CSV table of C-alpha atoms and ligand atoms in Angstrom, one decimal:
chain,number,residue,atom,x,y,z
A,11,MET,CA,-66.4,-185.3,45.0
A,12,LYS,CA,-67.4,-182.5,42.1
A,13,ARG,CA,-70.1,-180.5,43.8
A,14,ILE,CA,-73.7,-179.7,42.2
A,15,VAL,CA,-76.0,-176.3,43.0
A,16,SER,CA,-79.0,-175.6,41.6
A,17,GLY,CA,-83.2,-173.6,42.4
A,18,MET,CA,-86.1,-173.5,41.4
A,19,ARG,CA,-88.9,-170.6,42.1
A,20,PRO,CA,-91.2,-171.5,44.3
A,21,THR,CA,-93.8,-171.6,41.5
A,22,GLY,CA,-96.0,-174.5,42.5
A,23,LYS,CA,-96.7,-177.9,41.0
A,24,LEU,CA,-95.0,-178.9,39.0
A,25,HIS,CA,-95.6,-180.5,34.9
A,26,LEU,CA,-94.3,-182.6,32.5
A,27,GLY,CA,-92.4,-179.6,31.2
A,28,ASN,CA,-90.3,-179.0,34.4
A,29,TYR,CA,-89.8,-183.2,34.7
A,30,GLU,CA,-88.4,-183.2,31.3
A,31,GLY,CA,-86.3,-180.0,31.4
A,32,ALA,CA,-84.8,-180.2,34.9
A,33,LEU,CA,-86.3,-182.2,37.5
A,34,LYS,CA,-85.5,-185.6,35.5
A,35,ASN,CA,-82.1,-184.5,35.3
A,36,TRP,CA,-81.2,-183.7,38.8
A,37,ILE,CA,-82.3,-187.1,40.0
A,38,ARG,CA,-79.7,-188.5,37.9
A,39,LEU,CA,-76.9,-186.2,38.8
A,40,GLN,CA,-77.4,-187.2,42.8
A,41,ASN,CA,-76.2,-190.2,42.2
A,42,ASP,CA,-72.8,-188.7,41.1
A,43,TYR,CA,-72.3,-185.9,42.9
A,44,GLU,CA,-72.7,-183.8,45.7
A,45,CYS,CA,-75.7,-182.1,45.2
A,46,PHE,CA,-77.1,-178.6,46.4
A,47,PHE,CA,-81.0,-178.3,45.1
A,48,PHE,CA,-83.1,-175.6,47.0
A,49,VAL,CA,-86.2,-173.3,46.7
A,50,ALA,CA,-85.5,-170.0,45.4
A,51,ASP,CA,-88.0,-168.5,47.4
A,52,TRP,CA,-86.1,-165.1,47.7
A,53,HIS,CA,-85.9,-164.8,44.0
A,54,ALA,CA,-89.8,-164.7,44.4
A,55,LEU,CA,-89.6,-161.5,45.9
A,56,THR,CA,-87.8,-160.2,43.4
A,57,SER,CA,-91.4,-159.5,41.2
A,58,ASP,CA,-94.0,-160.7,43.6
A,59,TYR,CA,-93.2,-158.9,46.7
A,60,ALA,CA,-96.2,-157.1,46.8
A,61,ASP,CA,-98.4,-160.2,47.3
A,62,THR,CA,-96.6,-163.3,49.6
A,63,SER,CA,-99.3,-165.3,50.3
A,64,LEU,CA,-98.6,-168.3,48.2
A,65,ILE,CA,-95.1,-168.5,48.5
A,66,LYS,CA,-95.6,-170.6,51.4
A,67,ALA,CA,-97.6,-173.0,49.8
A,68,ASN,CA,-96.2,-173.4,46.6
A,69,THR,CA,-93.0,-173.9,48.4
A,70,MET,CA,-94.1,-177.2,49.9
A,71,ALA,CA,-96.2,-178.3,46.6
A,72,MET,CA,-93.7,-178.0,44.8
A,73,VAL,CA,-91.3,-180.2,47.3
A,74,THR,CA,-93.6,-182.7,47.2
A,75,ASP,CA,-93.4,-183.0,44.1
A,76,TRP,CA,-89.2,-183.3,44.0
A,77,LEU,CA,-89.5,-186.1,46.8
A,78,ALA,CA,-92.2,-187.9,44.7
A,79,ALA,CA,-90.2,-187.5,41.3
A,80,GLY,CA,-87.4,-189.1,42.8
A,81,LEU,CA,-85.3,-186.8,44.7
A,82,ASP,CA,-83.6,-188.2,47.7
A,83,PRO,CA,-82.7,-186.0,50.8
A,84,GLU,CA,-80.1,-189.0,52.2
A,85,ARG,CA,-77.8,-188.4,48.8
A,86,CYS,CA,-78.9,-184.7,48.2
A,87,THR,CA,-79.1,-181.9,50.5
A,88,ILE,CA,-83.0,-180.2,49.9
A,89,PHE,CA,-83.1,-176.8,51.2
A,90,LEU,CA,-84.6,-173.2,51.6
A,91,GLN,CA,-83.1,-170.3,50.3
A,92,SER,CA,-84.7,-168.0,53.5
A,93,LEU,CA,-83.7,-170.8,55.7
A,94,VAL,CA,-79.9,-170.0,55.0
A,95,PRO,CA,-79.4,-166.2,55.0
A,96,GLU,CA,-76.0,-166.5,54.7
A,97,HIS,CA,-77.1,-166.4,50.7
A,98,ALA,CA,-78.1,-162.8,51.1
A,99,GLU,CA,-74.8,-162.2,53.2
A,100,LEU,CA,-72.4,-163.2,50.1
A,101,HIS,CA,-75.1,-161.4,48.0
A,102,LEU,CA,-74.3,-158.5,49.6
A,103,TYR,CA,-71.1,-158.4,49.1
A,104,PHE,CA,-71.3,-159.7,45.5
A,105,SER,CA,-73.2,-156.6,45.1
A,106,ALA,CA,-70.2,-154.0,46.1
A,107,VAL,CA,-68.4,-155.7,43.6
A,108,THR,CA,-70.6,-155.7,40.5
A,109,PRO,CA,-71.0,-153.1,38.1
A,110,LEU,CA,-74.1,-151.9,37.4
A,111,GLY,CA,-73.9,-152.3,33.9
A,112,TRP,CA,-72.7,-155.5,33.5
A,113,LEU,CA,-76.9,-155.9,34.6
A,114,GLU,CA,-78.4,-153.6,33.1
A,115,ARG,CA,-77.1,-155.6,30.3
A,116,VAL,CA,-78.2,-158.9,30.6
A,117,PRO,CA,-80.8,-160.0,28.3
A,118,THR,CA,-83.5,-161.3,30.4
A,119,TYR,CA,-83.6,-158.5,32.2
A,120,LYS,CA,-84.3,-156.1,29.3
A,121,GLU,CA,-86.7,-159.0,27.3
A,122,GLN,CA,-88.4,-158.9,31.5
A,123,ARG,CA,-89.0,-154.9,31.6
A,124,GLU,CA,-90.6,-154.4,28.5
A,125,ASN,CA,-92.6,-157.7,28.7
A,126,ILE,CA,-94.2,-158.0,32.4
A,127,THR,CA,-97.0,-155.4,32.5
A,128,ASP,CA,-99.4,-156.9,35.2
A,129,LYS,CA,-96.5,-156.3,38.3
A,130,ASP,CA,-93.6,-153.2,38.8
A,131,VAL,CA,-90.7,-154.6,38.5
A,132,GLY,CA,-88.8,-151.1,38.2
A,133,ASN,CA,-87.3,-152.2,42.1
A,134,TYR,CA,-84.0,-152.5,43.2
A,135,ALA,CA,-84.4,-156.5,44.4
A,136,PHE,CA,-85.6,-157.2,40.4
A,137,LEU,CA,-82.4,-155.8,38.7
A,138,GLY,CA,-80.1,-157.6,41.3
A,139,TYR,CA,-81.8,-160.6,40.9
A,140,PRO,CA,-78.7,-162.3,39.0
A,141,VAL,CA,-76.4,-160.8,41.9
A,142,LEU,CA,-78.9,-163.5,44.7
A,143,GLN,CA,-78.1,-166.0,41.7
A,144,ALA,CA,-74.6,-165.7,41.5
A,145,ALA,CA,-74.3,-166.0,45.7
A,146,ASP,CA,-76.9,-169.1,45.8
A,147,ILE,CA,-74.4,-170.3,43.2
A,148,SER,CA,-70.9,-169.7,45.1
A,149,MET,CA,-71.9,-170.3,48.4
A,150,TYR,CA,-71.5,-173.7,47.9
A,151,ARG,CA,-68.5,-174.1,45.8
A,152,ALA,CA,-70.7,-174.8,42.5
A,153,ASN,CA,-68.5,-176.8,40.1
A,154,TYR,CA,-71.4,-177.2,38.2
A,155,VAL,CA,-74.8,-175.7,37.5
A,156,PRO,CA,-77.6,-177.4,36.1
A,157,VAL,CA,-80.4,-175.3,34.2
A,158,GLY,CA,-81.8,-174.4,30.9
A,159,LYS,CA,-80.2,-172.2,28.3
A,160,ASP,CA,-82.1,-169.4,29.3
A,161,GLN,CA,-80.0,-169.7,32.4
A,162,ALA,CA,-76.8,-169.4,30.2
A,163,ALA,CA,-76.5,-166.1,30.8
A,164,HIS,CA,-76.6,-165.4,34.3
A,165,ILE,CA,-74.3,-168.2,34.8
A,166,GLU,CA,-72.2,-166.3,32.7
A,167,LEU,CA,-72.3,-163.0,34.6
A,168,THR,CA,-71.8,-165.5,37.8
A,169,ARG,CA,-68.5,-166.1,36.6
A,170,GLU,CA,-67.5,-163.0,36.1
A,171,ILE,CA,-68.6,-161.8,39.5
A,172,VAL,CA,-66.8,-164.5,40.9
A,173,ARG,CA,-63.4,-163.7,38.6
A,174,ARG,CA,-63.5,-159.9,39.8
A,175,PHE,CA,-64.1,-161.3,43.4
A,176,ASN,CA,-61.4,-163.3,43.4
A,177,ASN,CA,-59.2,-160.6,41.9
A,178,PHE,CA,-59.5,-158.1,44.6
A,179,TYR,CA,-60.1,-160.6,48.0
A,180,GLY,CA,-57.7,-163.8,46.7
A,181,ASP,CA,-58.8,-167.1,45.1
A,182,VAL,CA,-62.1,-167.9,47.4
A,183,PHE,CA,-64.8,-169.5,45.2
A,184,PRO,CA,-64.5,-171.5,41.6
A,185,GLU,CA,-65.2,-170.6,38.1
A,186,PRO,CA,-68.8,-172.4,38.2
A,187,GLU,CA,-70.1,-174.1,34.4
A,188,ALA,CA,-73.4,-174.4,33.6
A,189,LEU,CA,-73.9,-177.7,32.7
A,190,HIS,CA,-77.1,-177.7,29.9
A,191,THR,CA,-78.3,-181.3,29.2
A,192,GLU,CA,-80.8,-182.2,27.1
A,193,VAL,CA,-82.6,-180.0,25.5
A,194,LEU,CA,-85.7,-180.8,25.9
A,195,THR,CA,-88.8,-178.5,25.1
A,196,LEU,CA,-92.6,-180.0,26.0
A,197,THR,CA,-95.4,-178.7,23.7
A,198,GLY,CA,-98.3,-178.3,25.7
A,199,THR,CA,-102.2,-179.3,25.5
A,200,ASP,CA,-102.9,-175.8,22.6
A,201,GLY,CA,-99.1,-176.9,20.9
A,202,ARG,CA,-97.9,-173.9,22.7
A,203,LYS,CA,-94.2,-174.6,24.9
A,204,MET,CA,-95.8,-176.5,27.9
A,205,SER,CA,-95.6,-173.9,29.8
A,206,LYS,CA,-97.5,-172.7,33.9
A,207,SER,CA,-98.3,-169.4,32.3
A,208,TYR,CA,-99.9,-170.6,29.1
A,209,ASN,CA,-102.2,-173.1,31.4
A,210,ASN,CA,-101.5,-176.0,29.1
A,211,THR,CA,-99.7,-177.8,31.0
A,212,ILE,CA,-100.1,-181.5,32.5
A,213,GLU,CA,-98.8,-181.3,35.7
A,214,LEU,CA,-96.7,-184.3,37.7
A,215,SER,CA,-100.0,-184.7,39.5
A,216,ASP,CA,-103.2,-185.1,37.7
A,217,SER,CA,-105.1,-187.8,37.7
A,218,PRO,CA,-105.4,-190.8,34.9
A,219,ASP,CA,-108.5,-189.1,33.8
A,220,ILE,CA,-107.7,-185.8,33.5
A,221,ILE,CA,-104.2,-187.0,31.8
A,222,ARG,CA,-106.8,-188.7,29.6
A,223,LEU,CA,-109.1,-185.4,29.5
A,224,LYS,CA,-106.0,-183.5,28.4
A,225,THR,CA,-104.1,-185.3,25.7
A,226,ARG,CA,-107.4,-185.8,24.4
A,227,GLN,CA,-107.1,-182.1,23.4
A,228,MET,CA,-103.6,-182.3,22.3
A,229,ILE,CA,-103.2,-180.8,18.3
A,230,THR,CA,-102.5,-183.4,16.2
A,231,ASP,CA,-101.5,-183.2,12.4
A,232,ARG,CA,-103.4,-180.4,11.3
A,233,THR,CA,-103.5,-181.2,7.7
A,234,ARG,CA,-105.0,-184.7,8.7
A,235,ILE,CA,-108.3,-183.9,8.2
A,236,LYS,CA,-110.5,-187.8,7.5
A,237,ARG,CA,-109.4,-190.7,9.3
A,238,THR,CA,-108.6,-192.0,6.2
A,239,ASP,CA,-105.9,-189.5,5.1
A,240,PRO,CA,-102.0,-190.1,5.6
A,241,GLY,CA,-101.0,-188.3,9.1
A,242,HIS,CA,-97.4,-186.7,9.0
A,243,PRO,CA,-96.5,-187.4,12.8
A,244,GLU,CA,-93.5,-185.4,12.4
A,245,ALA,CA,-95.5,-182.8,12.8
A,246,CYS,CA,-98.2,-183.8,15.2
A,247,ASP,CA,-97.6,-182.9,19.3
A,248,VAL,CA,-99.2,-186.3,19.9
A,249,CYS,CA,-97.2,-188.1,18.0
A,250,GLN,CA,-93.6,-186.0,19.4
A,251,MET,CA,-94.8,-186.7,22.9
A,252,HIS,CA,-95.4,-190.4,22.5
A,253,ARG,CA,-92.2,-190.8,21.5
A,254,LEU,CA,-90.6,-188.8,24.0
A,255,PHE,CA,-92.3,-191.7,26.7
A,256,VAL,CA,-92.5,-194.7,24.8
A,257,PRO,CA,-89.0,-197.2,23.4
A,258,ALA,CA,-88.2,-196.2,19.6
A,259,GLU,CA,-89.2,-199.1,17.9
A,260,ILE,CA,-93.1,-198.9,19.1
A,261,ALA,CA,-92.8,-195.2,18.1
A,262,ASP,CA,-91.2,-196.3,15.3
A,263,ARG,CA,-94.6,-198.5,14.7
A,264,PHE,CA,-97.2,-196.0,15.1
A,265,ASP,CA,-95.5,-193.8,13.1
A,266,ASP,CA,-95.7,-195.7,10.4
A,267,ASP,CA,-99.5,-197.3,10.9
A,268,CYS,CA,-100.5,-193.2,11.3
A,269,ARG,CA,-98.3,-192.6,7.9
A,270,ALA,CA,-100.7,-195.4,6.4
A,271,ALA,CA,-103.7,-194.1,8.0
A,272,ARG,CA,-104.2,-197.7,9.9
A,273,ILE,CA,-104.3,-195.9,12.8
A,274,GLY,CA,-106.1,-192.4,14.1
A,275,CYS,CA,-104.9,-190.0,16.0
A,276,VAL,CA,-107.2,-190.9,18.2
A,277,ASP,CA,-105.4,-193.8,18.6
A,278,ARG,CA,-102.6,-192.1,19.2
A,279,LYS,CA,-103.6,-189.9,21.9
A,280,ARG,CA,-105.3,-192.9,23.7
A,281,ALA,CA,-101.2,-194.4,23.5
A,282,LEU,CA,-100.2,-191.6,24.7
A,283,ALA,CA,-102.0,-190.8,27.4
A,284,ASP,CA,-101.6,-194.6,28.2
A,285,ALA,CA,-97.8,-194.0,28.0
A,286,LEU,CA,-98.0,-190.7,30.9
A,287,ILE,CA,-100.3,-192.8,33.5
A,288,GLU,CA,-97.6,-195.7,33.0
A,289,ARG,CA,-95.0,-193.4,33.5
A,290,LEU,CA,-95.9,-191.3,36.3
A,291,ALA,CA,-97.4,-193.9,38.4
A,292,PRO,CA,-94.7,-194.5,40.7
A,293,ILE,CA,-94.6,-191.0,41.2
A,294,HIS,CA,-98.1,-190.9,42.2
A,295,GLU,CA,-97.8,-193.2,44.9
A,296,ARG,CA,-94.7,-191.4,46.8
A,297,LEU,CA,-97.3,-188.5,45.4
A,298,ASN,CA,-99.6,-189.6,48.1
A,299,TYR,CA,-97.3,-190.5,50.8
A,300,TYR,CA,-95.6,-187.2,50.5
A,301,ARG,CA,-99.4,-185.8,50.6
A,302,ASP,CA,-100.3,-187.3,53.7
A,303,HIS,CA,-97.0,-186.7,55.4
A,304,GLN,CA,-96.8,-183.2,54.9
A,305,ASP,CA,-94.6,-183.0,58.1
A,306,GLU,CA,-92.3,-184.9,57.0
A,307,VAL,CA,-92.2,-182.6,53.6
A,308,ARG,CA,-91.3,-179.8,55.7
A,309,ASN,CA,-88.7,-181.6,58.2
A,310,ILE,CA,-87.0,-182.6,55.3
A,311,LEU,CA,-86.5,-179.2,54.7
A,312,LEU,CA,-85.2,-178.0,57.3
A,313,GLU,CA,-82.8,-180.5,57.9
A,314,GLY,CA,-80.8,-180.1,54.7
A,315,SER,CA,-81.4,-176.2,55.5
A,316,ARG,CA,-79.4,-176.6,58.2
A,317,ARG,CA,-77.1,-179.4,56.8
A,318,ALA,CA,-76.4,-176.0,54.0
A,319,ARG,CA,-75.8,-173.6,56.4
A,320,GLU,CA,-73.2,-175.3,58.5
A,321,GLU,CA,-71.6,-175.2,55.2
A,322,ALA,CA,-72.6,-172.1,54.0
A,323,ARG,CA,-71.1,-170.9,57.6
A,324,ARG,CA,-68.1,-172.0,56.8
A,325,VAL,CA,-67.6,-170.4,53.4
A,326,MET,CA,-69.2,-167.3,55.0
A,327,SER,CA,-66.2,-167.2,57.5
A,328,ASP,CA,-63.5,-167.5,54.6
A,329,VAL,CA,-65.1,-165.3,52.1
A,330,ARG,CA,-65.2,-162.5,55.7
A,331,ARG,CA,-61.2,-163.9,56.5
A,332,ALA,CA,-60.6,-162.9,52.8
A,333,MET,CA,-62.1,-159.5,52.5
A,334,GLN,CA,-61.0,-158.3,56.0
A,335,ILE,CA,-64.2,-158.4,58.2
A,336,ASP,CA,-63.2,-161.4,60.4
A,337,TRP,CA,-63.4,-160.0,63.7
B,424,LIG,N1,-83.2,-167.8,37.9
B,424,LIG,C1,-83.0,-169.6,38.4
B,424,LIG,C2,-84.5,-170.3,37.3
B,424,LIG,O1,-85.7,-169.5,37.4
B,424,LIG,C3,-83.5,-170.1,39.7
B,424,LIG,C4,-81.7,-169.9,40.2
B,424,LIG,C5,-82.1,-169.1,41.6
B,424,LIG,C6,-80.9,-170.6,40.6
B,424,LIG,N2,-81.1,-169.5,41.8
B,424,LIG,C7,-80.6,-170.5,40.8
B,424,LIG,C8,-80.8,-172.1,39.2
B,424,LIG,C9,-79.3,-170.5,41.5
B,424,LIG,C10,-79.5,-172.5,39.9
B,424,LIG,C11,-78.8,-171.6,40.4
B,424,LIG,O2,-84.8,-170.8,36.5
């Protein structure tokens, strides 16, 4: 069976955008591949090294959401990067074969050096971020890496590092491929891309009341001033989001009613809230369970990390042999 590896930095509770953009995909993949999904808590350190006080709680909150959303520890390995210290060892070997110029040219690096102003990212680990990511991926000899388009350059760099490593020491690692399935970017409650940093998210854990409140605040067709004005569903965040969560025939019917001004924006917002609440109901049920059983979440993470580490140890012994540091 082909291998899949992917990770998320511990950002805490997940929102609908994380779910639609990544998590739903992971849940689907766990049926058809041997999957390793992990919390990249060391990656959080590359920029948030000065204050580590939230990483643990954010890790627990995120993994709780993973399990509630349907990641199944029986079908995939769920683990914590920092509990598999072999990642650090492989990162070191990879750092030896990675030319500085490759890292300096990564577009996300240049962009973030300019844009991040609230913390100092002139540190060594920040430049090496994609080298650590290459180690995460190669540690399990991944064939595919399901990630958003924003990570394309990191996967490309991973392939280059692997190629160079294999050139020096023999064929140890496969070159992984990015799996960019379904590029769905949800719009947040303020009309911008849904993102934690914009404070415009609908979280997986939001209660029905909060969902109704947030959907009421969303932006509709800006040209539809009066209830009797014809609407333009294609230019409306609420209509577009509603379409993602109901069957196409139903969305089409709402669109027609909107264009003919048979329904108002408030009606569509209510329909969106209903659809979201229905979609999230089974997730909320599991969320309640795992919130009351945080020890179980922790044990899943520990057990998954133990399993991951067994595999990591095997691979590292191959690496050491190939590099002739197998004492
Ligand atoms: N850089 C990824 C992100 O920000 C997180 C990540 C770390 C990752 N290591 C990985 C993703 C390995 C896939 C594979 O989303």
